[in-house]
């Protein structure tokens, strides 16, 4: 098994399913293959997800300032007919690794990846909700509370047939992500700025203010 980030970072430069440079991915369909799996509860976790092999195209040698930063969360809006109720939100990357983190897990009974996020009336309460990709992978955000979200799952990466260390989040056989700053927007969790993730497809173009990255399950 390759442990060097060099091989994983190659996925940022070529489509995983194209076979370019001998790069391939394989979906992980069983929660028992995730970190911290409990055979009695059929739940793996909790753990965070984190920026892995991040690449900044405008920095010398591609140095990325948020390498290793972990998951946070925010809400997108409240219900129109119940303005005091938190209805849905999305998973973020914290702007500082000392900020409040959001945990995720793999629920084997439901075969879903879930996040521990705020929901419900008033300021909301923390609970587990299934996460997915908003509408279609081309739009990209990792969301909860949206019934039309595309499934999200973990993948293994291979370089010339040899597995690369780690499990990486993606959807529809895509595992490349772009991340950009929320600028002045702050999370309801801690009133801090954050980074927004969007899953990329081959037709997606990277924006000037974005970094390319993989999103890895911590501990994998």
GROMACS .gro file of C-alpha atoms in nm:
model
  220
    1UNK     CA    1   0.000   0.000   0.000
    2UNK     CA    2   0.134   0.344  -0.094
    3UNK     CA    3   0.142   0.586   0.199
    4UNK     CA    4   0.296   0.883   0.020
    5UNK     CA    5   0.068   1.173  -0.065
    6UNK     CA    6   0.236   1.196  -0.405
    7UNK     CA    7   0.024   0.915  -0.545
    8UNK     CA    8  -0.303   1.037  -0.397
    9UNK     CA    9  -0.239   1.389  -0.530
   10UNK     CA   10  -0.222   1.256  -0.884
   11UNK     CA   11  -0.599   1.217  -0.868
   12UNK     CA   12  -0.624   1.594  -0.871
   13UNK     CA   13  -0.467   1.602  -1.216
   14UNK     CA   14  -0.655   1.326  -1.397
   15UNK     CA   15  -1.006   1.181  -1.396
   16UNK     CA   16  -1.010   0.881  -1.165
   17UNK     CA   17  -1.210   0.656  -1.394
   18UNK     CA   18  -1.016   0.744  -1.710
   19UNK     CA   19  -0.728   0.518  -1.615
   20UNK     CA   20  -0.474   0.793  -1.692
   21UNK     CA   21  -0.139   0.731  -1.525
   22UNK     CA   22  -0.274   0.403  -1.389
   23UNK     CA   23  -0.515   0.573  -1.147
   24UNK     CA   24  -0.839   0.396  -1.050
   25UNK     CA   25  -1.098   0.412  -0.775
   26UNK     CA   26  -1.323   0.155  -0.611
   27UNK     CA   27  -1.639   0.226  -0.411
   28UNK     CA   28  -1.653   0.113  -0.047
   29UNK     CA   29  -2.003  -0.023   0.011
   30UNK     CA   30  -1.981  -0.170   0.361
   31UNK     CA   31  -1.952   0.036   0.681
   32UNK     CA   32  -1.740  -0.238   0.833
   33UNK     CA   33  -1.453  -0.115   0.614
   34UNK     CA   34  -1.462   0.233   0.770
   35UNK     CA   35  -1.258   0.343   1.074
   36UNK     CA   36  -1.395   0.273   1.425
   37UNK     CA   37  -1.654   0.018   1.315
   38UNK     CA   38  -1.864  -0.138   1.592
   39UNK     CA   39  -1.998  -0.479   1.496
   40UNK     CA   40  -2.282  -0.463   1.753
   41UNK     CA   41  -2.421  -0.124   1.650
   42UNK     CA   42  -2.322  -0.159   1.282
   43UNK     CA   43  -2.189   0.197   1.302
   44UNK     CA   44  -1.842   0.318   1.204
   45UNK     CA   45  -1.723   0.635   1.371
   46UNK     CA   46  -1.756   0.903   1.470
   47UNK     CA   47  -1.475   1.072   1.280
   48UNK     CA   48  -1.418   1.392   1.088
   49UNK     CA   49  -1.337   1.433   0.723
   50UNK     CA   50  -1.038   1.644   0.623
   51UNK     CA   51  -0.859   1.818   0.340
   52UNK     CA   52  -0.597   1.581   0.195
   53UNK     CA   53  -0.340   1.645  -0.079
   54UNK     CA   54  -0.468   1.999  -0.128
   55UNK     CA   55  -0.321   2.192  -0.423
   56UNK     CA   56  -0.313   2.571  -0.463
   57UNK     CA   57  -0.246   2.648  -0.828
   58UNK     CA   58  -0.133   3.004  -0.754
   59UNK     CA   59   0.117   2.928  -0.475
   60UNK     CA   60   0.482   2.823  -0.509
   61UNK     CA   61   0.497   2.443  -0.535
   62UNK     CA   62   0.120   2.435  -0.490
   63UNK     CA   63   0.137   2.486  -0.113
   64UNK     CA   64  -0.213   2.484   0.037
   65UNK     CA   65  -0.285   2.669   0.361
   66UNK     CA   66  -0.566   2.438   0.477
   67UNK     CA   67  -0.402   2.097   0.432
   68UNK     CA   68  -0.536   1.866   0.704
   69UNK     CA   69  -0.818   2.102   0.812
   70UNK     CA   70  -1.130   1.914   0.922
   71UNK     CA   71  -1.506   1.926   0.880
   72UNK     CA   72  -1.745   2.187   1.017
   73UNK     CA   73  -2.105   2.266   0.922
   74UNK     CA   74  -2.352   2.545   0.865
   75UNK     CA   75  -2.722   2.584   0.781
   76UNK     CA   76  -2.836   2.707   0.440
   77UNK     CA   77  -3.175   2.847   0.540
   78UNK     CA   78  -3.471   2.797   0.769
   79UNK     CA   79  -3.815   2.679   0.659
   80UNK     CA   80  -4.026   2.947   0.489
   81UNK     CA   81  -4.342   2.836   0.669
   82UNK     CA   82  -4.161   2.778   1.001
   83UNK     CA   83  -3.888   3.046   1.018
   84UNK     CA   84  -3.777   2.933   1.362
   85UNK     CA   85  -3.697   2.579   1.240
   86UNK     CA   86  -3.360   2.467   1.099
   87UNK     CA   87  -3.443   2.254   0.797
   88UNK     CA   88  -3.116   2.177   0.619
   89UNK     CA   89  -2.750   2.271   0.587
   90UNK     CA   90  -2.415   2.167   0.451
   91UNK     CA   91  -2.077   2.032   0.558
   92UNK     CA   92  -1.784   2.273   0.547
   93UNK     CA   93  -1.412   2.281   0.616
   94UNK     CA   94  -1.316   2.489   0.919
   95UNK     CA   95  -1.099   2.798   0.865
   96UNK     CA   96  -0.887   2.709   1.166
   97UNK     CA   97  -0.833   2.360   1.302
   98UNK     CA   98  -0.904   2.490   1.653
   99UNK     CA   99  -1.262   2.576   1.550
  100UNK     CA  100  -1.561   2.354   1.634
  101UNK     CA  101  -1.559   2.034   1.427
  102UNK     CA  102  -1.852   1.835   1.288
  103UNK     CA  103  -1.838   1.457   1.321
  104UNK     CA  104  -1.960   1.207   1.064
  105UNK     CA  105  -2.021   0.832   1.072
  106UNK     CA  106  -2.125   0.541   0.853
  107UNK     CA  107  -2.457   0.386   0.959
  108UNK     CA  108  -2.454   0.024   0.846
  109UNK     CA  109  -2.820  -0.036   0.935
  110UNK     CA  110  -2.925   0.233   0.686
  111UNK     CA  111  -2.621   0.210   0.457
  112UNK     CA  112  -2.569   0.587   0.479
  113UNK     CA  113  -2.303   0.838   0.577
  114UNK     CA  114  -2.438   1.076   0.838
  115UNK     CA  115  -2.331   1.400   1.007
  116UNK     CA  116  -2.396   1.524   1.361
  117UNK     CA  117  -2.555   1.862   1.287
  118UNK     CA  118  -2.802   2.117   1.417
  119UNK     CA  119  -3.168   2.072   1.320
  120UNK     CA  120  -3.518   2.137   1.448
  121UNK     CA  121  -3.696   2.433   1.615
  122UNK     CA  122  -3.532   2.740   1.757
  123UNK     CA  123  -3.154   2.721   1.766
  124UNK     CA  124  -3.180   2.350   1.685
  125UNK     CA  125  -3.033   2.047   1.854
  126UNK     CA  126  -2.749   1.822   1.743
  127UNK     CA  127  -2.862   1.498   1.580
  128UNK     CA  128  -2.748   1.254   1.310
  129UNK     CA  129  -2.866   1.323   0.955
  130UNK     CA  130  -2.782   1.153   0.625
  131UNK     CA  131  -2.561   1.359   0.394
  132UNK     CA  132  -2.546   1.369   0.015
  133UNK     CA  133  -2.438   1.581  -0.281
  134UNK     CA  134  -2.674   1.871  -0.353
  135UNK     CA  135  -2.897   1.784  -0.654
  136UNK     CA  136  -2.612   1.669  -0.882
  137UNK     CA  137  -2.237   1.634  -0.841
  138UNK     CA  138  -2.182   1.933  -1.073
  139UNK     CA  139  -2.325   2.161  -0.802
  140UNK     CA  140  -2.122   1.984  -0.548
  141UNK     CA  141  -2.197   2.077  -0.188
  142UNK     CA  142  -2.216   1.803   0.076
  143UNK     CA  143  -2.557   1.865   0.233
  144UNK     CA  144  -2.804   1.727   0.486
  145UNK     CA  145  -3.183   1.762   0.497
  146UNK     CA  146  -3.232   1.774   0.119
  147UNK     CA  147  -3.427   1.472  -0.012
  148UNK     CA  148  -3.304   1.509  -0.372
  149UNK     CA  149  -2.937   1.495  -0.282
  150UNK     CA  150  -2.721   1.243  -0.470
  151UNK     CA  151  -2.574   0.962  -0.256
  152UNK     CA  152  -2.226   1.019  -0.117
  153UNK     CA  153  -1.987   0.735  -0.041
  154UNK     CA  154  -1.625   0.650   0.021
  155UNK     CA  155  -1.374   0.525  -0.233
  156UNK     CA  156  -1.037   0.357  -0.235
  157UNK     CA  157  -0.771   0.490  -0.471
  158UNK     CA  158  -0.528   0.271  -0.662
  159UNK     CA  159  -0.207   0.357  -0.843
  160UNK     CA  160  -0.109   0.092  -1.098
  161UNK     CA  161  -0.309  -0.164  -0.902
  162UNK     CA  162  -0.161  -0.080  -0.562
  163UNK     CA  163  -0.399   0.079  -0.305
  164UNK     CA  164  -0.327   0.432  -0.184
  165UNK     CA  165  -0.368   0.476   0.191
  166UNK     CA  166  -0.699   0.629   0.298
  167UNK     CA  167  -1.072   0.636   0.218
  168UNK     CA  168  -1.190   0.937   0.018
  169UNK     CA  169  -1.539   1.085  -0.011
  170UNK     CA  170  -1.708   1.128  -0.348
  171UNK     CA  171  -2.010   1.043  -0.560
  172UNK     CA  172  -2.080   0.885  -0.899
  173UNK     CA  173  -1.717   0.768  -0.922
  174UNK     CA  174  -1.573   1.117  -0.871
  175UNK     CA  175  -1.348   1.204  -0.576
  176UNK     CA  176  -1.194   1.539  -0.673
  177UNK     CA  177  -1.318   1.843  -0.482
  178UNK     CA  178  -1.272   2.217  -0.503
  179UNK     CA  179  -1.277   2.438  -0.193
  180UNK     CA  180  -1.317   2.813  -0.162
  181UNK     CA  181  -1.341   3.056   0.127
  182UNK     CA  182  -1.679   3.165   0.260
  183UNK     CA  183  -1.528   3.515   0.273
  184UNK     CA  184  -1.741   3.709   0.525
  185UNK     CA  185  -2.002   3.437   0.580
  186UNK     CA  186  -1.978   3.269   0.921
  187UNK     CA  187  -2.109   2.939   1.055
  188UNK     CA  188  -2.398   2.929   1.299
  189UNK     CA  189  -2.197   2.671   1.494
  190UNK     CA  190  -1.922   2.908   1.608
  191UNK     CA  191  -1.964   3.236   1.414
  192UNK     CA  192  -1.635   3.169   1.232
  193UNK     CA  193  -1.563   3.177   0.859
  194UNK     CA  194  -1.520   2.845   0.679
  195UNK     CA  195  -1.434   2.681   0.345
  196UNK     CA  196  -1.703   2.556   0.106
  197UNK     CA  197  -1.652   2.220  -0.066
  198UNK     CA  198  -1.793   2.126  -0.408
  199UNK     CA  199  -1.748   1.792  -0.578
  200UNK     CA  200  -1.604   1.821  -0.927
  201UNK     CA  201  -1.692   1.634  -1.245
  202UNK     CA  202  -1.474   1.622  -1.561
  203UNK     CA  203  -1.659   1.920  -1.712
  204UNK     CA  204  -1.614   2.135  -1.399
  205UNK     CA  205  -1.364   2.418  -1.422
  206UNK     CA  206  -1.163   2.523  -1.122
  207UNK     CA  207  -1.221   2.884  -1.019
  208UNK     CA  208  -0.945   3.133  -0.950
  209UNK     CA  209  -1.025   3.144  -0.579
  210UNK     CA  210  -1.040   2.764  -0.531
  211UNK     CA  211  -0.800   2.493  -0.421
  212UNK     CA  212  -0.813   2.138  -0.556
  213UNK     CA  213  -0.824   1.865  -0.295
  214UNK     CA  214  -0.927   1.519  -0.190
  215UNK     CA  215  -1.154   1.477   0.114
  216UNK     CA  216  -1.030   1.196   0.335
  217UNK     CA  217  -1.198   1.017   0.624
  218UNK     CA  218  -0.980   1.086   0.927
  219UNK     CA  219  -0.818   0.774   1.063
  220UNK     CA  220  -0.836   0.585   0.734
   0.00000   0.00000   0.00000
